[in-house]
Amino acid sequence: MAFVGKKFPNLSVNAMNEMGDTFKINVLEEAQKNNKKVVLFWYPKDFTFVCPTELHAFQAALGEFEKRNTMVIGASCDTAEVHFAWLSTDKDNGGIEGVTYPILADSNRNLAATLGILDTTNKEYDEVNDIITVEGDNVTYRATYLIDEEGTIFHEGINHMPLGRNVNEYLRLIDAYTHVQEKGEVCPANWEEGKEAMSANREGVKSYLSAHAN
């Protein structure tokens, strides 16, 4: 089920910060009450391999997101306590010490299940024993959501487990969406901040394609 163009699910989820505080975050409310965009990125598991590289990459770009009035929130299905243990582990030992944005601890999987991003297949119901079984680790894929100031999702993407994300692409998408919001123009393929956009009509596309024929 695609969520682009719809409001982000109105659910509160446990979260952990670098200080060891557990608190509730409702992503929809965070966007709306702070009048900010949100990048929410899910990763499969704490204390794994590709995952810490992504969390550090988002941390390194945090200033760029903040300049764009955008909050960064990480998320997995690990518990808040496991998040804090990972936050307390230094980078040389595979940890994420130094990460300062909040990380959702969706351990009951309410939000991940609502979004449909869990790694589960072959769900079967055993009527005799009244047991439901699934295959897979029941953790999330590398799903990413960009949410605007009204709580509407304007981008969603899902990578398989081995494929790390390009953080710069989310900055580009935020720039493009902001341009649409502010200028009323649409952004063509490979658009970047400072490049020409186009009017969303026949004359606009004719003008743009003729100017970029080569």
Tab-separated table of C-alpha atoms in Angstrom:
chain	number	residue	atom	x	y	z
A	1	MET	CA	0.000	0.000	0.000
A	2	ALA	CA	1.428	3.353	-1.043
A	3	PHE	CA	1.306	6.228	1.437
A	4	VAL	CA	2.505	9.066	-0.800
A	5	GLY	CA	-0.015	11.896	-0.784
A	6	LYS	CA	-1.569	10.694	2.475
A	7	LYS	CA	-1.119	11.788	6.064
A	8	PHE	CA	1.464	9.864	8.049
A	9	PRO	CA	-0.199	7.370	10.430
A	10	ASN	CA	-1.332	9.016	13.653
A	11	LEU	CA	0.486	6.727	16.097
A	12	SER	CA	2.682	7.411	19.116
A	13	VAL	CA	5.787	5.256	19.473
A	14	ASN	CA	8.468	4.908	22.139
A	15	ALA	CA	11.741	6.630	21.312
A	16	MET	CA	15.224	6.977	22.786
A	17	ASN	CA	17.723	9.836	22.663
A	18	GLU	CA	21.443	10.011	23.304
A	19	MET	CA	20.826	10.975	26.949
A	20	GLY	CA	19.091	7.681	27.678
A	21	ASP	CA	15.626	9.237	27.943
A	22	THR	CA	12.629	7.195	26.797
A	23	PHE	CA	9.681	9.238	25.544
A	24	LYS	CA	6.824	9.065	23.040
A	25	ILE	CA	6.986	10.465	19.518
A	26	ASN	CA	4.068	10.909	17.153
A	27	VAL	CA	5.707	11.669	13.791
A	28	LEU	CA	2.566	13.265	12.343
A	29	GLU	CA	2.263	15.602	15.335
A	30	GLU	CA	5.982	16.438	15.270
A	31	ALA	CA	5.695	17.680	11.692
A	32	GLN	CA	2.535	19.653	12.321
A	33	LYS	CA	3.266	21.240	15.698
A	34	ASN	CA	6.837	22.222	14.773
A	35	ASN	CA	5.906	23.266	11.210
A	36	LYS	CA	8.841	21.221	9.934
A	37	LYS	CA	9.504	18.542	7.383
A	38	VAL	CA	10.567	15.138	8.705
A	39	VAL	CA	12.830	12.464	7.284
A	40	LEU	CA	12.014	9.160	8.973
A	41	PHE	CA	14.336	6.303	8.100
A	42	TRP	CA	13.892	2.716	9.222
A	43	TYR	CA	16.707	0.205	9.501
A	44	PRO	CA	16.553	-3.540	10.309
A	45	LYS	CA	18.546	-4.061	13.523
A	46	ASP	CA	20.828	-2.433	16.067
A	47	PHE	CA	24.366	-3.845	16.351
A	48	THR	CA	24.493	-4.958	12.725
A	49	PHE	CA	26.554	-3.968	9.693
A	50	VAL	CA	25.147	-1.554	7.114
A	51	CYS	CA	22.887	0.046	9.743
A	52	PRO	CA	25.495	2.017	11.726
A	53	THR	CA	26.956	3.465	8.528
A	54	GLU	CA	23.539	4.909	7.717
A	55	LEU	CA	22.925	6.328	11.188
A	56	HIS	CA	26.318	8.034	11.140
A	57	ALA	CA	25.668	9.340	7.605
A	58	PHE	CA	22.393	10.952	8.679
A	59	GLN	CA	24.167	12.420	11.719
A	60	ALA	CA	26.914	13.883	9.502
A	61	ALA	CA	24.241	15.562	7.366
A	62	LEU	CA	22.126	16.726	10.315
A	63	GLY	CA	23.155	20.344	9.850
A	64	GLU	CA	22.063	20.237	6.202
A	65	PHE	CA	18.659	18.879	7.172
A	66	GLU	CA	18.298	21.508	9.891
A	67	LYS	CA	19.079	24.266	7.362
A	68	ARG	CA	16.139	22.913	5.384
A	69	ASN	CA	13.812	23.056	8.416
A	70	THR	CA	13.776	19.260	8.523
A	71	MET	CA	13.841	16.907	11.502
A	72	VAL	CA	15.673	13.573	11.314
A	73	ILE	CA	14.213	10.538	13.081
A	74	GLY	CA	15.612	7.009	12.937
A	75	ALA	CA	13.558	3.887	13.645
A	76	SER	CA	13.738	0.152	14.141
A	77	CYS	CA	11.884	-2.525	16.069
A	78	ASP	CA	14.562	-2.844	18.738
A	79	THR	CA	13.673	-1.790	22.280
A	80	ALA	CA	14.624	1.585	23.718
A	81	GLU	CA	17.101	-0.162	26.030
A	82	VAL	CA	18.911	-1.777	23.108
A	83	HIS	CA	18.997	1.589	21.332
A	84	PHE	CA	20.671	3.144	24.366
A	85	ALA	CA	23.220	0.338	24.565
A	86	TRP	CA	24.094	0.973	20.903
A	87	LEU	CA	24.185	4.739	21.464
A	88	SER	CA	26.638	4.076	24.301
A	89	THR	CA	28.954	2.019	22.063
A	90	ASP	CA	31.718	3.890	20.282
A	91	LYS	CA	32.165	3.885	16.528
A	92	ASP	CA	35.374	1.811	16.705
A	93	ASN	CA	33.284	-1.011	18.185
A	94	GLY	CA	30.461	-0.763	15.670
A	95	GLY	CA	28.363	1.605	17.774
A	96	ILE	CA	26.506	4.833	17.094
A	97	GLU	CA	27.889	6.998	19.872
A	98	GLY	CA	27.505	10.628	18.809
A	99	VAL	CA	24.110	10.237	17.133
A	100	THR	CA	21.873	12.979	18.547
A	101	TYR	CA	18.540	12.642	16.727
A	102	PRO	CA	15.792	10.476	18.276
A	103	ILE	CA	15.388	6.820	17.349
A	104	LEU	CA	11.968	5.179	17.446
A	105	ALA	CA	11.738	1.901	19.347
A	106	ASP	CA	8.745	0.295	17.632
A	107	SER	CA	9.154	-2.955	19.560
A	108	ASN	CA	5.450	-3.831	19.366
A	109	ARG	CA	5.663	-3.203	15.607
A	110	ASN	CA	2.432	-1.216	15.529
A	111	LEU	CA	3.805	1.494	13.243
A	112	ALA	CA	5.969	-0.794	11.089
A	113	ALA	CA	3.017	-3.127	10.520
A	114	THR	CA	0.761	-0.195	9.625
A	115	LEU	CA	3.326	0.939	7.054
A	116	GLY	CA	3.713	-2.625	5.710
A	117	ILE	CA	7.523	-2.629	5.860
A	118	LEU	CA	8.199	-5.777	7.901
A	119	ASP	CA	10.287	-8.618	6.514
A	120	THR	CA	7.694	-11.365	6.849
A	121	THR	CA	6.501	-13.893	4.271
A	122	ASN	CA	4.412	-17.063	4.095
A	123	LYS	CA	2.037	-16.218	6.907
A	124	GLU	CA	0.221	-19.399	7.923
A	125	TYR	CA	-2.497	-20.159	10.436
A	126	ASP	CA	-2.490	-23.522	12.193
A	127	GLU	CA	-6.151	-24.072	13.065
A	128	VAL	CA	-5.476	-27.141	15.222
A	129	ASN	CA	-3.045	-25.342	17.542
A	130	ASP	CA	-4.397	-21.811	16.965
A	131	ILE	CA	-0.907	-20.556	16.013
A	132	ILE	CA	0.128	-18.040	13.354
A	133	THR	CA	3.631	-18.489	11.928
A	134	VAL	CA	5.643	-16.392	9.467
A	135	GLU	CA	8.979	-16.658	7.729
A	136	GLY	CA	11.511	-13.846	7.993
A	137	ASP	CA	13.051	-11.930	10.890
A	138	ASN	CA	9.995	-9.692	11.397
A	139	VAL	CA	12.213	-6.615	11.226
A	140	THR	CA	11.883	-3.683	8.857
A	141	TYR	CA	13.362	-3.135	5.455
A	142	ARG	CA	15.295	0.104	4.887
A	143	ALA	CA	12.203	2.245	4.414
A	144	THR	CA	12.390	6.033	4.173
A	145	TYR	CA	9.584	8.590	4.442
A	146	LEU	CA	9.727	12.312	3.724
A	147	ILE	CA	6.874	14.179	5.376
A	148	ASP	CA	5.884	17.808	4.891
A	149	GLU	CA	4.828	20.435	7.416
A	150	GLU	CA	1.202	19.321	7.234
A	151	GLY	CA	2.079	15.690	7.912
A	152	THR	CA	1.640	14.543	4.309
A	153	ILE	CA	4.098	12.005	2.907
A	154	PHE	CA	5.743	13.305	-0.280
A	155	HIS	CA	8.287	10.516	-0.718
A	156	GLU	CA	8.542	6.895	0.343
A	157	GLY	CA	11.140	4.340	-0.658
A	158	ILE	CA	12.165	0.879	0.497
A	159	ASN	CA	15.577	-0.759	0.097
A	160	HIS	CA	16.317	-4.415	0.693
A	161	MET	CA	18.539	-5.230	3.666
A	162	PRO	CA	21.993	-5.136	1.964
A	163	LEU	CA	21.450	-1.780	0.220
A	164	GLY	CA	22.504	1.334	2.120
A	165	ARG	CA	20.916	4.667	1.307
A	166	ASN	CA	22.354	7.811	-0.274
A	167	VAL	CA	21.601	10.573	2.247
A	168	ASN	CA	22.261	13.298	-0.341
A	169	GLU	CA	19.300	12.081	-2.374
A	170	TYR	CA	16.941	12.941	0.481
A	171	LEU	CA	18.418	16.428	0.688
A	172	ARG	CA	17.831	16.791	-3.057
A	173	LEU	CA	14.223	15.610	-2.742
A	174	ILE	CA	13.571	18.028	0.115
A	175	ASP	CA	15.055	20.868	-1.964
A	176	ALA	CA	12.847	19.878	-4.892
A	177	TYR	CA	9.671	19.684	-2.839
A	178	THR	CA	10.436	23.002	-1.169
A	179	HIS	CA	10.918	24.553	-4.624
A	180	VAL	CA	7.499	23.236	-5.661
A	181	GLN	CA	5.951	24.640	-2.479
A	182	GLU	CA	7.545	28.069	-2.831
A	183	LYS	CA	7.684	28.611	-6.608
A	184	GLY	CA	4.751	26.569	-7.886
A	185	GLU	CA	7.010	25.013	-10.527
A	186	VAL	CA	7.688	21.301	-10.995
A	187	CYS	CA	11.153	19.746	-10.936
A	188	PRO	CA	12.325	17.710	-13.948
A	189	ALA	CA	14.624	14.698	-13.959
A	190	ASN	CA	17.967	15.160	-12.208
A	191	TRP	CA	16.923	18.568	-10.855
A	192	GLU	CA	19.156	20.058	-8.170
A	193	GLU	CA	18.990	23.299	-6.204
A	194	GLY	CA	19.907	26.207	-8.499
A	195	LYS	CA	18.909	24.439	-11.708
A	196	GLU	CA	16.005	25.409	-13.937
A	197	ALA	CA	12.573	24.029	-13.081
A	198	MET	CA	9.510	24.150	-15.302
A	199	SER	CA	5.874	25.177	-15.483
A	200	ALA	CA	3.439	22.293	-15.213
A	201	ASN	CA	1.816	22.807	-18.595
A	202	ARG	CA	2.421	22.031	-22.255
A	203	GLU	CA	4.300	25.253	-22.912
A	204	GLY	CA	6.486	24.629	-19.894
A	205	VAL	CA	7.630	21.200	-21.032
A	206	LYS	CA	8.160	22.420	-24.616
A	207	SER	CA	10.299	25.297	-23.382
A	208	TYR	CA	12.296	23.101	-21.011
A	209	LEU	CA	12.959	20.308	-23.522
A	210	SER	CA	13.966	22.706	-26.279
A	211	ALA	CA	16.402	24.462	-23.927
A	212	HIS	CA	17.891	21.122	-22.873
A	213	ALA	CA	17.843	19.302	-26.218
A	214	ASN	CA	21.427	18.163	-25.790
